[in-house]
Short mmCIF file of C-alpha atoms in Angstrom, two decimals:
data_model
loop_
_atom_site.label_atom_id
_atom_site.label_comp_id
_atom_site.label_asym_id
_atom_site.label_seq_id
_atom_site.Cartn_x
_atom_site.Cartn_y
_atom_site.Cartn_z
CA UNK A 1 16.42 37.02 12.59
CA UNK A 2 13.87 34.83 10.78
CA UNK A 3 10.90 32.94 11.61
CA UNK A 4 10.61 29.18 10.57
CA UNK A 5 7.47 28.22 8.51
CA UNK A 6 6.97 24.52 8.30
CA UNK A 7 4.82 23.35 6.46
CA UNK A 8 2.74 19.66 5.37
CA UNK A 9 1.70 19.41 2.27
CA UNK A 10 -1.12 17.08 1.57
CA UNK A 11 -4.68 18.36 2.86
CA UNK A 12 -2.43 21.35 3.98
CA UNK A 13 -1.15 23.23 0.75
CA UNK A 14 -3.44 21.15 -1.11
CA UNK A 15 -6.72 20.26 -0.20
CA UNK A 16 -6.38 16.81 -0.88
CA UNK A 17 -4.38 13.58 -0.40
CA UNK A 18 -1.97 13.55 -3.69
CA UNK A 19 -1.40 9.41 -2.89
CA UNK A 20 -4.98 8.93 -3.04
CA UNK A 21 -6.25 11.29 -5.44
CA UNK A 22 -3.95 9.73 -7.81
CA UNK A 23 -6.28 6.19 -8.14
CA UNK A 24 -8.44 8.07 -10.52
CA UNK A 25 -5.99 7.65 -13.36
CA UNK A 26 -6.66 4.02 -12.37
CA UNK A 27 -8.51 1.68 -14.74
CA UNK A 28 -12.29 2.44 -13.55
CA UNK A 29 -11.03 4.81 -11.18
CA UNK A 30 -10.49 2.14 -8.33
CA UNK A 31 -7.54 -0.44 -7.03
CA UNK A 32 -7.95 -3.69 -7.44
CA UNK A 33 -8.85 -5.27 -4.01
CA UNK A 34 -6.03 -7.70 -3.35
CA UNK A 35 -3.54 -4.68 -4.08
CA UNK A 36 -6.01 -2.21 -1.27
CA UNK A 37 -5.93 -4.85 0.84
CA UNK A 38 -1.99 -5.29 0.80
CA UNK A 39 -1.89 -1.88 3.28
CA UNK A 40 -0.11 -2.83 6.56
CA UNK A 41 0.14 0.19 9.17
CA UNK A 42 3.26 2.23 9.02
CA UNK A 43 4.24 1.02 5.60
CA UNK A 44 2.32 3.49 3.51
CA UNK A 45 4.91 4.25 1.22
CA UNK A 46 5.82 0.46 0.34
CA UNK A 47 1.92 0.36 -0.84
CA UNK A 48 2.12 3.65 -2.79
CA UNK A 49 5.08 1.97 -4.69
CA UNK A 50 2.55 -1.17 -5.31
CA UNK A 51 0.57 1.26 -6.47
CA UNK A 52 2.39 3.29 -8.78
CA UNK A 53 3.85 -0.37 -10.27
CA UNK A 54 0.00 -1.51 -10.70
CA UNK A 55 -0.52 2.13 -12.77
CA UNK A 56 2.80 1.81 -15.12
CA UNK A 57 1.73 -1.81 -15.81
CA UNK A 58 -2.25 -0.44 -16.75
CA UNK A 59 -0.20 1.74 -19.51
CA UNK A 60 -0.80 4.88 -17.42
CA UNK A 61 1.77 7.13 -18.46
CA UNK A 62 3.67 10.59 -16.91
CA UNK A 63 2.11 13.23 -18.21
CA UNK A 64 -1.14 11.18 -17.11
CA UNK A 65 -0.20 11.58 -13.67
CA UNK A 66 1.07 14.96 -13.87
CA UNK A 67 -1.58 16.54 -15.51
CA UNK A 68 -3.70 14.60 -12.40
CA UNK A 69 -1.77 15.59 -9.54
CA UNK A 70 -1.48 19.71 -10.80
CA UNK A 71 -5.19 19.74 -10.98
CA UNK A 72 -5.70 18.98 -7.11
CA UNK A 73 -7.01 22.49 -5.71
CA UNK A 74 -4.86 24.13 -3.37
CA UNK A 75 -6.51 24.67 0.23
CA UNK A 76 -8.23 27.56 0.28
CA UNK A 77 -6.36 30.95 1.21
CA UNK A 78 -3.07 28.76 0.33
CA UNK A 79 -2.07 31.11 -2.86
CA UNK A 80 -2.85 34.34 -0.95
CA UNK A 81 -0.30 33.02 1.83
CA UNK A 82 2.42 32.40 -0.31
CA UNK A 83 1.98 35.85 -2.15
CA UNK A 84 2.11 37.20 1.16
CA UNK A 85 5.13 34.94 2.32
CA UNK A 86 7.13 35.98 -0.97
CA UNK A 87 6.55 39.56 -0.77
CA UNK A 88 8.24 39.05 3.01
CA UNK A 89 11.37 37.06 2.02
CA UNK A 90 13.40 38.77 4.13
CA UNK A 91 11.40 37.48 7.35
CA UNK A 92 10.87 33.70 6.50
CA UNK A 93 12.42 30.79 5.88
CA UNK A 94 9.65 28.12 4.71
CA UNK A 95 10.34 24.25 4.56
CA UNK A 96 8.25 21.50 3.61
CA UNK A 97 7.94 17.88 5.35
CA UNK A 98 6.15 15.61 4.00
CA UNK A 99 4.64 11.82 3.38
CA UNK A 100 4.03 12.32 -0.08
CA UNK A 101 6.66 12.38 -2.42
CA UNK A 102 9.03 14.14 -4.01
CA UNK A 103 8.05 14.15 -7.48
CA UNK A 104 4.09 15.19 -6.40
CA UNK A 105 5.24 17.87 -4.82
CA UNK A 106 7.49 19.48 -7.30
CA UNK A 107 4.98 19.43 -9.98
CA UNK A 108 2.51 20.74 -7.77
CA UNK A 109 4.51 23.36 -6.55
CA UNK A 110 6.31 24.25 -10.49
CA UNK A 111 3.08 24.20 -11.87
CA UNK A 112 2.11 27.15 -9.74
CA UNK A 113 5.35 28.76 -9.67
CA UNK A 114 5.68 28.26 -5.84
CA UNK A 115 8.87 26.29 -6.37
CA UNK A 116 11.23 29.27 -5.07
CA UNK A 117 9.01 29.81 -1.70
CA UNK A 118 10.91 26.81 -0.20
CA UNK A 119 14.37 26.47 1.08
CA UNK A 120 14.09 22.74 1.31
CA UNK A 121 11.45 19.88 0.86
CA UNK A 122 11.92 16.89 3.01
CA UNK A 123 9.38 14.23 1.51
CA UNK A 124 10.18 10.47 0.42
CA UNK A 125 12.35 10.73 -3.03
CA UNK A 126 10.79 9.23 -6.16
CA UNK A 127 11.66 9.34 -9.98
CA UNK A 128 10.29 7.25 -12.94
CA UNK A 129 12.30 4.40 -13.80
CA UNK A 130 13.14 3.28 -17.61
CA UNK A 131 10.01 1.41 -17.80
CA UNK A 132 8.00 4.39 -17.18
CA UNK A 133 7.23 3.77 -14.15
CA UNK A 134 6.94 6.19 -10.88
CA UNK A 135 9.10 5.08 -8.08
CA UNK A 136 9.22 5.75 -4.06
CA UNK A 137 11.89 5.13 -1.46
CA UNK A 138 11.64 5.41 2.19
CA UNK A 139 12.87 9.30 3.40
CA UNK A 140 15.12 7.72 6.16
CA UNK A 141 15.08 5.39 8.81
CA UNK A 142 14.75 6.33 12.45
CA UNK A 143 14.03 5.19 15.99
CA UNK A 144 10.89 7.18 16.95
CA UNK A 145 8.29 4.34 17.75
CA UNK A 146 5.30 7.03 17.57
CA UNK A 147 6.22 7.86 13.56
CA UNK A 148 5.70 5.54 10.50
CA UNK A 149 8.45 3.83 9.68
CA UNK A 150 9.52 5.99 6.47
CA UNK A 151 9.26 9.34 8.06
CA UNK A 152 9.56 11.20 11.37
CA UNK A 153 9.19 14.99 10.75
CA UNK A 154 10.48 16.04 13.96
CA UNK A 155 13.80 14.49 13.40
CA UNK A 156 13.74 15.90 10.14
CA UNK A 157 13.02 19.32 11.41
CA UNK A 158 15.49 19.45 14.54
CA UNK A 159 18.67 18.09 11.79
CA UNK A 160 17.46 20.93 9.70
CA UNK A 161 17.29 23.71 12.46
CA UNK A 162 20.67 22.57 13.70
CA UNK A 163 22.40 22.58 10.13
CA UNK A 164 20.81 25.87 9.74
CA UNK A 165 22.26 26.95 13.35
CA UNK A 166 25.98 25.52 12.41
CA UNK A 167 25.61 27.84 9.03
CA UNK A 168 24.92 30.97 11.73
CA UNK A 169 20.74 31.01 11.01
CA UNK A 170 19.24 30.98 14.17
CA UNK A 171 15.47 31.18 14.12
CA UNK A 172 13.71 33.49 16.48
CA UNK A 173 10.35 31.02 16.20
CA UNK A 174 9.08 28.01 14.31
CA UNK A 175 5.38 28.14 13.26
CA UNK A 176 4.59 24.54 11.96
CA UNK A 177 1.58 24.05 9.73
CA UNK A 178 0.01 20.87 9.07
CA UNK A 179 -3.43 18.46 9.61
CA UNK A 180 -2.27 14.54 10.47
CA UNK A 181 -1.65 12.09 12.65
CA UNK A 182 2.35 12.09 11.37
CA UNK A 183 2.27 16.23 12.36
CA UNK A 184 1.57 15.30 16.25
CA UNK A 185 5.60 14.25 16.85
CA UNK A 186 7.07 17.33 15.21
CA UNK A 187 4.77 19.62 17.13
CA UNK A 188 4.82 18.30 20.49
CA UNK A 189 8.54 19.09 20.60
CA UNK A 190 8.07 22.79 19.75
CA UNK A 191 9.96 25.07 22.69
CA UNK A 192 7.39 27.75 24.11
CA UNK A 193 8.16 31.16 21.60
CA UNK A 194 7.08 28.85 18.85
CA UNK A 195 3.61 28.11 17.27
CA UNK A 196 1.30 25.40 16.15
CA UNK A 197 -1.16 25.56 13.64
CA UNK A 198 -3.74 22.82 12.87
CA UNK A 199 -6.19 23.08 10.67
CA UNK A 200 -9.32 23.08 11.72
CA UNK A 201 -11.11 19.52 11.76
CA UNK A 202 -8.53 17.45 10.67
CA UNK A 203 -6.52 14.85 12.91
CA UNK A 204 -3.32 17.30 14.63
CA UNK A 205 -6.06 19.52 15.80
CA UNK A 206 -8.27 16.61 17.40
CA UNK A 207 -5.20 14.90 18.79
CA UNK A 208 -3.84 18.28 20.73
CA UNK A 209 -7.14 19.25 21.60
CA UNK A 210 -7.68 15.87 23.36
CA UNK A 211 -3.84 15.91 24.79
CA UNK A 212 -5.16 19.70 26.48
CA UNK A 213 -8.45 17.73 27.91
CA UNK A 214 -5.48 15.49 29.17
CA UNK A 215 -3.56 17.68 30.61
CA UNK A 216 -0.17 16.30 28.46
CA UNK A 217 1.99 19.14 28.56
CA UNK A 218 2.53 21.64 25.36
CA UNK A 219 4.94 24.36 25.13
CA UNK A 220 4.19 26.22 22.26
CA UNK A 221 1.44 28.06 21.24
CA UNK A 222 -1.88 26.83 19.40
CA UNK A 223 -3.28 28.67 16.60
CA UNK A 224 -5.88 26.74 14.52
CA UNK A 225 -6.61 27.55 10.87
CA UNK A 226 -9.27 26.87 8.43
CA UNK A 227 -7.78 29.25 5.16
CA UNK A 228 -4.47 30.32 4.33
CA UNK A 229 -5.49 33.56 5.11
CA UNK A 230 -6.10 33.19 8.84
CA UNK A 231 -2.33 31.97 8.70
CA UNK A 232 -1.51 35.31 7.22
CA UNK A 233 -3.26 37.28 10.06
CA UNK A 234 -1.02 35.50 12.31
CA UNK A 235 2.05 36.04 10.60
CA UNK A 236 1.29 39.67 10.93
CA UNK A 237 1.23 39.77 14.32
CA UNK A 238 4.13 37.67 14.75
CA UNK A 239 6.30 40.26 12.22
CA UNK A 240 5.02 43.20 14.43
CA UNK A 241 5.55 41.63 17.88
#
């Protein structure tokens, strides 16, 4: 009987925004305006391939990028949690669900040799094209009006826990880990044995502290986080329960 660790990844694993922090291998660091101001809500990933065309056309290569996105810092305590998480195999299964994309995240990940801590990474695929350049699709389509349009994690994550179900893993919890706006959906649908964890001053934490002010209904438990290795102390009560 395992536990299900969920997890974002940007400003979660890393302590960034990998779509953002990759403008600085921009010319001067910066977007032109007309291509900022081409942004329409819910289409993020649309926009991130506008950007990733702009960068190929600017001459910015690969192993530019790469060598950008593998030097965003992990959030702090991160590492020591997936030590921790690796030395206890036998007790998790971790996923990730993500916004980025999938080529950010594997070199992220492969650079640090954290590649075999995940069963499977749901994020929105991309590959570089025979121009050079980086390319993004959407993840899926859906009909959850409270998600962007590319991406709602909490259908990812119930498909996932009833494949995983069919295949005869049934989880005894599901601790999901994250900071946004797109975490809210997943984690209002956790069932009361499982867990949320927001970290600390970002957006999930200020929208489910305001929903408890509210009195909107939440089954599972909150646990908020600020380092990796607050997550761990949890963990380690959850392993001993």
């Amino acid at each position: 009987m395992k536990i299900l660790l969920v997890f974002d990844f940007d400003n979660t694993i890393i302590d960034d925004n990998s779509d953002t922090w990759i403008v600085q291998c921009a010319p001067d660091k910066k977007l032109p305006i007309e291509l900022q101001d081409s942004y329409q809500k819910g289409f993020w990933t649309e926009f991130m391939g506008r950007v990733f065309k702009y960068l190929g056309d600017e001459g910015v290569r690969e192993n530019e990028m790469k060598r950008a996105v593998t030097s965003i810092p992990f959030t702090q305590g991160m590492v020591e949690l997936f030590n921790f998480i690796r030395k206890n195999k036998d007790k998790f299964d971790c996923i990730i669900i993500s916004d980025s994309n999938s080529v950010f995240i594997d070199w992220v990940l492969e650079a640090a040799n954290f590649l075999d801590i995940f069963a499977e990474v749901f994020t929105n695929p991309a590959a570089f094209d025979s121009n050079g350049h980086l390319t993004v699709e959407n993840y899926h389509a859906h009909s959850c009006n409270s998600c962007p349009k590319n991406l709602c994690k909490n259908v990812v994550l119930v498909e996932f826990v009833e494949k995983q179900l069919q295949q005869g893993v049934n989880y005894t919890q599901i601790v999901y880990i994250g900071d946004g706006g797109n975490d809210v959906c997943p984690v209002t649908f956790l069932k009361k044995n499982d867990v949320a964890m927001p970290r600390k001053g970002y957006t999930l934490q200020k929208t489910l502290s305001r929903m408890s002010q509210n009195l909107e209904p939440m089954e599972s438990s909150i646990v908020v986080w600020s380092s990796g290795v607050e997550i761990i102390s949890h963990l380690q009560f959850l392993i001993k329960e």
